[in-house]
Tab-separated table of C-alpha atoms and ligand atoms in Angstrom:
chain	number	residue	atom	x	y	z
K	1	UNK	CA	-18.388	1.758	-14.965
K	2	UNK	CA	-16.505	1.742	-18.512
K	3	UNK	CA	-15.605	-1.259	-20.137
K	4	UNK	CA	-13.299	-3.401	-18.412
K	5	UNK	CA	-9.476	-2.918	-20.282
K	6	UNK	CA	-7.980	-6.058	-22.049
K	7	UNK	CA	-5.344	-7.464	-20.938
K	8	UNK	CA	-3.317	-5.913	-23.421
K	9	UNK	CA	-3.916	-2.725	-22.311
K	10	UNK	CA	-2.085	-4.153	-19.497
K	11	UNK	CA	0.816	-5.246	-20.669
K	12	UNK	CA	3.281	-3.168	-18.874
K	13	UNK	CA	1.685	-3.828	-15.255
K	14	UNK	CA	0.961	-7.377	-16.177
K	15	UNK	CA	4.850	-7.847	-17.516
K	16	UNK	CA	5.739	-6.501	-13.901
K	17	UNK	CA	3.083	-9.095	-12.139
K	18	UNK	CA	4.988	-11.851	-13.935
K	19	UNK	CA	8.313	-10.683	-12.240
K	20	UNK	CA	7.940	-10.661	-8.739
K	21	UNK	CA	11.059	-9.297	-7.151
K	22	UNK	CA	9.997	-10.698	-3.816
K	23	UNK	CA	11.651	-13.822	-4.539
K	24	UNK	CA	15.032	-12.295	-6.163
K	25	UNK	CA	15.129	-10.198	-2.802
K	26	UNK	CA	14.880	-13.462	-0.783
K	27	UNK	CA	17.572	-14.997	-2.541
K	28	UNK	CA	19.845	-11.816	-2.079
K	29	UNK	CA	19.137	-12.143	1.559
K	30	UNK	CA	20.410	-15.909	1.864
K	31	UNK	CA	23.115	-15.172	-0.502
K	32	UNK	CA	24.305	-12.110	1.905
K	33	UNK	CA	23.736	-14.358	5.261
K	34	UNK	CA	25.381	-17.174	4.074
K	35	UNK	CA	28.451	-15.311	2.204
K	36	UNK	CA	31.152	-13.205	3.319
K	37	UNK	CA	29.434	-10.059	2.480
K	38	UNK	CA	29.870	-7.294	5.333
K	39	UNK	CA	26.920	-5.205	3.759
K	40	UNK	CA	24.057	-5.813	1.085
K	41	UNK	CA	25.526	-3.443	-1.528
K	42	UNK	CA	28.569	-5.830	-1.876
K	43	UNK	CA	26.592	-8.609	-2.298
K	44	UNK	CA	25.062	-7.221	-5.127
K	45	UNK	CA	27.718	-6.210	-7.002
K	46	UNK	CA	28.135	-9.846	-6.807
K	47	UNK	CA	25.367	-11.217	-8.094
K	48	UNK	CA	25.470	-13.587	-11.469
K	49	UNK	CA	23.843	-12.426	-14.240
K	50	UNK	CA	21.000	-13.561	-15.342
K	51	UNK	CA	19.840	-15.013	-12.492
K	52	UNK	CA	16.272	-17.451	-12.411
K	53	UNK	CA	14.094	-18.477	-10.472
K	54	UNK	CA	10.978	-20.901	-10.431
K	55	UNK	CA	10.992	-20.483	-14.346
K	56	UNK	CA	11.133	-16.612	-13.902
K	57	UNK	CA	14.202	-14.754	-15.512
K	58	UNK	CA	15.814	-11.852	-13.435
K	59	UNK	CA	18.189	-10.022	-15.974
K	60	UNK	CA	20.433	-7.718	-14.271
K	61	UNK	CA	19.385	-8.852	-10.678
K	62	UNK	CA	21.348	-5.899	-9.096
K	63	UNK	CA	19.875	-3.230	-11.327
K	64	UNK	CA	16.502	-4.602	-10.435
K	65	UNK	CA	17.584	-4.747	-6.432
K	66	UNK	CA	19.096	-1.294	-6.379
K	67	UNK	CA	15.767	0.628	-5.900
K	68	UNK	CA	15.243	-1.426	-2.607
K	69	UNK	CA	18.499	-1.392	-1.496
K	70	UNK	CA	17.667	0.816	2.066
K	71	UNK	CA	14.915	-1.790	3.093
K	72	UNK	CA	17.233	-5.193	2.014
K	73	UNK	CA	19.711	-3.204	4.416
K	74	UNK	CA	17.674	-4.096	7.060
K	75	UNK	CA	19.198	-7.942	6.707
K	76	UNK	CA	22.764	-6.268	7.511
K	77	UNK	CA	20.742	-6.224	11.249
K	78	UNK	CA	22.578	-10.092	11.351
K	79	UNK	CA	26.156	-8.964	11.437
K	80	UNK	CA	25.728	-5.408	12.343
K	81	UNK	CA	23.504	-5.383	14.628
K	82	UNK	CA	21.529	-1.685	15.778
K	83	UNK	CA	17.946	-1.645	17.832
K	84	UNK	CA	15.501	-2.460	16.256
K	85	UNK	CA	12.121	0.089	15.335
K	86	UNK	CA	9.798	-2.759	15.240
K	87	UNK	CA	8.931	-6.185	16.436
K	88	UNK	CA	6.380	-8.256	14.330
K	89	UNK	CA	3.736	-10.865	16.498
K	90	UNK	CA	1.909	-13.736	15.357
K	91	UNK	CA	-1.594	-13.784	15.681
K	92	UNK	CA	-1.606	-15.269	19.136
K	93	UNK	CA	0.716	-12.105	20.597
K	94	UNK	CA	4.247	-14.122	20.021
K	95	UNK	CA	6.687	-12.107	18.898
K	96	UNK	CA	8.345	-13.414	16.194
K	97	UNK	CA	12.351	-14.915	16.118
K	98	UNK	CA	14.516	-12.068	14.544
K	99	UNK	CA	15.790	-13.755	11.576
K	100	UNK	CA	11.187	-14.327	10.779
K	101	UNK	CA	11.108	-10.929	11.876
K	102	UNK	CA	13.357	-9.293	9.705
K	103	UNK	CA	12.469	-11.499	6.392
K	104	UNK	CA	9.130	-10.018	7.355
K	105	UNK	CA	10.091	-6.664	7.286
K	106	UNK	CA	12.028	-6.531	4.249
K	107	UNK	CA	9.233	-8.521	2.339
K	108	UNK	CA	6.244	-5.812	2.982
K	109	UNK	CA	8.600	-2.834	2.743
K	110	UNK	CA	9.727	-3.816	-0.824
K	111	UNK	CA	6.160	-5.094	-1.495
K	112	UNK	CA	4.750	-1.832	-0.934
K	113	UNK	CA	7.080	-0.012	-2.903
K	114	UNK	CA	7.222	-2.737	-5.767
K	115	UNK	CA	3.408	-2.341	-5.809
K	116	UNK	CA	3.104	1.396	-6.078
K	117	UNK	CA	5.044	1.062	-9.281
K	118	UNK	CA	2.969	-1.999	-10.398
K	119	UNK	CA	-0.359	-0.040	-9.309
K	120	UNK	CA	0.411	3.217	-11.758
K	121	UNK	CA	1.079	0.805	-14.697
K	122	UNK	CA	-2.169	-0.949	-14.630
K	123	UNK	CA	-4.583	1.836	-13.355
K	124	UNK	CA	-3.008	4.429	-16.005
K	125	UNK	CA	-4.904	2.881	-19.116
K	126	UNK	CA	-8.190	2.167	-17.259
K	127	UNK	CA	-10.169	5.085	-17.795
K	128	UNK	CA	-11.580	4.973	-14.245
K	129	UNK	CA	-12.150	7.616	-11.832
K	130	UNK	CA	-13.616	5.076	-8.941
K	131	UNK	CA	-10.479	5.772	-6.654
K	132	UNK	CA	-11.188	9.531	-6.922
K	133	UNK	CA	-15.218	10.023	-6.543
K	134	UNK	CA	-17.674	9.611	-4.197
K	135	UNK	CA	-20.344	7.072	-3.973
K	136	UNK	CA	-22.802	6.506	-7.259
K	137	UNK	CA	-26.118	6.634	-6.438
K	138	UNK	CA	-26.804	3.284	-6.547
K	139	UNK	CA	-24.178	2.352	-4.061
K	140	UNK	CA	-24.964	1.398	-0.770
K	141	UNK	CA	-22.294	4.101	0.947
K	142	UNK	CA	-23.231	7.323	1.378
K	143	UNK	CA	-19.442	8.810	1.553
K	144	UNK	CA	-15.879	7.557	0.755
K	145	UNK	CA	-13.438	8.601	2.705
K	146	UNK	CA	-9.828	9.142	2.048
K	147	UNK	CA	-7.189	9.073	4.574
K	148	UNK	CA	-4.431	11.760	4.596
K	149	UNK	CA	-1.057	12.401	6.834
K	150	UNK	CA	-1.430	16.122	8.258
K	151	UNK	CA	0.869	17.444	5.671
K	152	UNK	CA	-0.788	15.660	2.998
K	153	UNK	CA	-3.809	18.347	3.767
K	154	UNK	CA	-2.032	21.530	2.541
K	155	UNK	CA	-2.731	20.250	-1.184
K	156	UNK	CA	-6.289	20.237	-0.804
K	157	UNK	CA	-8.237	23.588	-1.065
K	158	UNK	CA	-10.994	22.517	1.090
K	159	UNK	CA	-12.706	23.661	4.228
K	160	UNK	CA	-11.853	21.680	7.622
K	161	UNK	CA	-12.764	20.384	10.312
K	162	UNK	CA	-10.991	20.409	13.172
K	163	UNK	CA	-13.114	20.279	16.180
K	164	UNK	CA	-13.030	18.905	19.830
K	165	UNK	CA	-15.668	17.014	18.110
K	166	UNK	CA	-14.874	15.330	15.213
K	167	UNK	CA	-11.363	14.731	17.378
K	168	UNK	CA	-13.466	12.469	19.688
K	169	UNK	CA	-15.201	10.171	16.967
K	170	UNK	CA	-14.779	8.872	13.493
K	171	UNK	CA	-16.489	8.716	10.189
K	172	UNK	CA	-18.584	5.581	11.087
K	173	UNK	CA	-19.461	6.426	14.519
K	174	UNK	CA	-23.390	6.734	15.093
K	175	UNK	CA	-24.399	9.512	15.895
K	176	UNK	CA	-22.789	10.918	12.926
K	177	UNK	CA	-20.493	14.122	13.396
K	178	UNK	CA	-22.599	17.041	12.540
K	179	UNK	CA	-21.487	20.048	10.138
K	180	UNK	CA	-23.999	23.008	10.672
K	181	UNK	CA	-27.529	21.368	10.686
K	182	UNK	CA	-26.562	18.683	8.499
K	183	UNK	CA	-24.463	15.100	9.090
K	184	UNK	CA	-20.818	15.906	7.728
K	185	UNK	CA	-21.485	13.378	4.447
K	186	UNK	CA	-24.202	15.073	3.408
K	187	UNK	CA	-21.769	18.455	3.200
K	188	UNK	CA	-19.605	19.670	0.208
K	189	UNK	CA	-16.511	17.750	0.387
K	190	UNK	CA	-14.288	18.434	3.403
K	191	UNK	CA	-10.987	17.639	5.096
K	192	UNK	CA	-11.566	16.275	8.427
K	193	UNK	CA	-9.779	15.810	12.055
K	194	UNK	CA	-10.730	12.705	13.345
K	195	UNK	CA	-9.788	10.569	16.284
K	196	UNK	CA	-7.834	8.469	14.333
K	197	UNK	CA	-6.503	11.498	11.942
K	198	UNK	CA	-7.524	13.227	8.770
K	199	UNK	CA	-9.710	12.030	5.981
K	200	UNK	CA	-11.072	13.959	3.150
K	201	UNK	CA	-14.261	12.821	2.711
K	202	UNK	CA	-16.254	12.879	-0.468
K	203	UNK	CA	-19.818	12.550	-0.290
K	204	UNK	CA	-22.305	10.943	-2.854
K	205	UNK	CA	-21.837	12.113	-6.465
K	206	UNK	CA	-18.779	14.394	-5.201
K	207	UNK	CA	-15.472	14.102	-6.690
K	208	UNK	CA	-11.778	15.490	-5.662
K	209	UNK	CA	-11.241	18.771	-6.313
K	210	UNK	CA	-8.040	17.409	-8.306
K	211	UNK	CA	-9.666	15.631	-10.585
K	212	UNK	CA	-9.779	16.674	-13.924
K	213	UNK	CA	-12.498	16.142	-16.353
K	214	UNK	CA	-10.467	13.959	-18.682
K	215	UNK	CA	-9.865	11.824	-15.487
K	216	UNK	CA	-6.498	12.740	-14.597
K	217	UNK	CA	-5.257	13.759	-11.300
K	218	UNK	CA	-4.090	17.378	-11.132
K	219	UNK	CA	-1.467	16.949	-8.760
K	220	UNK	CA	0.349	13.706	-9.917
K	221	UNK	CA	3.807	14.143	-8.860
K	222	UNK	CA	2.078	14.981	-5.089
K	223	UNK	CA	-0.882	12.666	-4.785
K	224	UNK	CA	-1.329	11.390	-0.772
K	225	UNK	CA	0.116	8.073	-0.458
K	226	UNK	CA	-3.433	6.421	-0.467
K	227	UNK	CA	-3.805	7.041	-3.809
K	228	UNK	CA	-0.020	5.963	-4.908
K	229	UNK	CA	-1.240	2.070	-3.704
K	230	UNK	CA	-4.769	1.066	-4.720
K	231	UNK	CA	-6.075	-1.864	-5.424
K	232	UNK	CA	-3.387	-4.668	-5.234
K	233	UNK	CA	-1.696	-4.070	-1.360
K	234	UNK	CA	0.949	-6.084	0.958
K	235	UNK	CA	-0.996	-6.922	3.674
K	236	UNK	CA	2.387	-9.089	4.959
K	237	UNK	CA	2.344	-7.185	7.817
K	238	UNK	CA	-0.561	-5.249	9.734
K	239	UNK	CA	0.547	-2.115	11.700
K	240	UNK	CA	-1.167	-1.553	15.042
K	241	UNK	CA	-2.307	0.965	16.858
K	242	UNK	CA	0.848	1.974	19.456
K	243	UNK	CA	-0.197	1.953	23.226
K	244	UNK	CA	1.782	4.386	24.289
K	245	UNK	CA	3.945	7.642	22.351
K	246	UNK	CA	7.651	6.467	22.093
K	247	UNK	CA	6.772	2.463	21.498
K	248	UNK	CA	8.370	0.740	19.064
K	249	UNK	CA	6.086	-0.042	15.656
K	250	UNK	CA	4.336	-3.313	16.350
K	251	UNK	CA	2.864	-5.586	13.401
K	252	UNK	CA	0.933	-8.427	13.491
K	253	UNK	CA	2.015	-11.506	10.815
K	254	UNK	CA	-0.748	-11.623	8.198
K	255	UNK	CA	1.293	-13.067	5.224
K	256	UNK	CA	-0.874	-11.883	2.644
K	257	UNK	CA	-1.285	-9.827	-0.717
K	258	UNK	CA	-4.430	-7.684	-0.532
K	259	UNK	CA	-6.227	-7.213	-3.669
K	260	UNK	CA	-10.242	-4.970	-3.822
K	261	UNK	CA	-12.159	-6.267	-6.042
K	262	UNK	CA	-13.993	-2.854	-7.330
K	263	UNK	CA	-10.682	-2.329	-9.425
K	264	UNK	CA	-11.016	-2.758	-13.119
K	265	UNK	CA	-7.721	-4.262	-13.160
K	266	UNK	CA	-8.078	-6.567	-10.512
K	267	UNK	CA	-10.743	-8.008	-11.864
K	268	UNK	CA	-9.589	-8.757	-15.730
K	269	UNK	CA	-5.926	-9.794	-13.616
K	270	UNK	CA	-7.409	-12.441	-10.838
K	271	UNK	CA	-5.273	-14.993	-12.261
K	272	UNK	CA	-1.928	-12.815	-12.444
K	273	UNK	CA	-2.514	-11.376	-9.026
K	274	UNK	CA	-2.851	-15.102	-7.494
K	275	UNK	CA	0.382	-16.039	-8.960
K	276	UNK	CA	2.211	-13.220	-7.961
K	277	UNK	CA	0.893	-13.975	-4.476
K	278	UNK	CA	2.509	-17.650	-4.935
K	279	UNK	CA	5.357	-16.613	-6.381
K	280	UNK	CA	5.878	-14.667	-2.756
K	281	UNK	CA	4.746	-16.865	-0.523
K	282	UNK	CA	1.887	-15.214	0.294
K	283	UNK	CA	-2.080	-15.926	0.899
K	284	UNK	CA	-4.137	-13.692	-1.895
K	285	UNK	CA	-7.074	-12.252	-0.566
K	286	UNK	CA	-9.897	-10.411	-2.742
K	287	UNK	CA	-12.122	-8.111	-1.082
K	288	UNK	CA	-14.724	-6.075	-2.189
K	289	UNK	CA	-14.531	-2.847	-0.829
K	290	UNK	CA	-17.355	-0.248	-2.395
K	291	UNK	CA	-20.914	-1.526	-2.914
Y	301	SF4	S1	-5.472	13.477	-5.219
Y	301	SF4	FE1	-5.544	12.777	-7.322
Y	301	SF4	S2	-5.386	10.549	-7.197
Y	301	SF4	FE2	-5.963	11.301	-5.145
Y	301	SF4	S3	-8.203	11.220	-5.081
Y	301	SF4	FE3	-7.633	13.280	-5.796
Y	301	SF4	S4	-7.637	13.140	-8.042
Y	301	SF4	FE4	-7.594	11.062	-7.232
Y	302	SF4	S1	-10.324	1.460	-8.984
Y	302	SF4	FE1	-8.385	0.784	-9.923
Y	302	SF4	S2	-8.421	1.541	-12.046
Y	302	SF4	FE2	-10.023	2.663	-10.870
Y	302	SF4	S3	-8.994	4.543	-10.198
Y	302	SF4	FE3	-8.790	3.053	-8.542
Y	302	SF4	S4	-6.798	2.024	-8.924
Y	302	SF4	FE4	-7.377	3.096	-10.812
């Protein structure tokens, strides 16, 4: 691996670590329950200017709200109320009171999408390919494997795999899913249709076919949404697996920022990631993922 980055190469991502909007949102949402507001977007045009919080300066709150406006709609549920697509358990099965509920909600949706902004900032001036290669030799994996919605596939110029076989298993099933004579992760890079949907999977020493030799991604603007949101995640909420087609989305509680370890930028950032995590109420968890 290169050299880790400073933290000044950081700055911008860092800068963004030190702002968590998490807690601005949260105020916005007591603000519009407690007010006379009959939707979010009122409130905001409300809101005092600067506005701070726990030593942390918000200067134009609104402007910094307005990107997550859709998701802190979902508070609007309390005096306008619609069905609900979700319902969010604890970890003994309890679902969860609404107003816990929807606090939950709003707090992973604008995590994720706070994070995938946060995530291009610091990985952008790391020099690192790690996201986009398959295992080193050295490593203890023999593939990587990245997952991909079904449309996500059309950008990859790959062969696939789309069997009644690799349908009925998955990647780390034993016996592994054979390709010709050989087991599929010791093939040439390949999308594949698994039980659980499609992966590409990159073998040892393989690397995208998007990525370039100076270690950019070819198709940027269209990258999958797995690689938008490495290595710092909102694990507030886990999704899990619906029992039946038609069911509404049902998380389980986890309350926690998810942050692997492999990242260059994780790793020079511990301390900045554990106070973000703070500043949002939330348990941070480091995990290493590739060995
Ligand atoms: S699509 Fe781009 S970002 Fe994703 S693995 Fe390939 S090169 Fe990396
Ligand atoms: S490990 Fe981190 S720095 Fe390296 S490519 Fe992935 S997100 Fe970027």
């Amino acid at each position: 691996m290169k050299n880790l980055p400073t933290p000044h190469d950081l700055a911008s991502g860092r800068a963004l670590l030190a702002r968590p909007l998490l807690p601005l949102a949260r105020l916005a949402g007591f603000l519009y329950l407690t007010g006379p507001f009959e939707r979010i977007a009122e409130l905001l045009g409300e809101l005092p200017d600067p506005i701070e919080i726990g030593g942390v300066l918000y200067p134009q709150p609104a402007a910094l709200l307005q990107p997550y406006l859709a998701i802190l709609q979902e508070f609007e549920q309390f005096k306008h109320p619609t069905a609900r697509s979700y319902r969010i358990i604890d970890e003994s099965g309890n679902e969860l009171p609404s107003m816990e509920a929807i606090d939950l909600w709003c707090s992973h949706h604008l995590l994720v999408q706070e994070l995938e902004v946060i995530n291009s900032l610091l990985c952008a001036p790391c020099g690192c390919t790690l996201c986009c290669t398959g295992p080193a030799a050295e490593m203890g994996q023999v593939f990587f494997e990245i997952p991909l919605h079904a449309a996500e596939c059309q950008w990859f110029p790959l062969a696939a795999m789309d069997t009644e076989a690799s349908r009925a298993t998955t990647p780390y099933q034993e016996p592994p899913l054979r390709r010709g004579d050989l087991p599929f992760y010791e093939t040439a890079p390949a999308l594949y249709h698994w039980q659980g949907g499609w992966s590409l999977i990159l073998p040892r020493n393989a690397a995208c076919p998007h990525l370039e030799p100076t270690g950019r991604c070819r198709i940027y603007p269209h990258r999958p949404e797995v690689c938008r949101r490495p290595q710092i995640f909102s694990y507030v909420l886990e999704a899990l697996p619906a029992a039946q087609a038609n069911e509404v989305t049902t998380y389980q509680a986890r309350r926690s920022l998810l942050a692997v370890w492999d990242c260059p930028y994780v790793q020079v950032l511990q301390e900045s990631i554990a106070a973000f995590a703070a500043a949002c109420e939330l348990t941070p968890v480091f995990r290493q993922n590739k060995a």
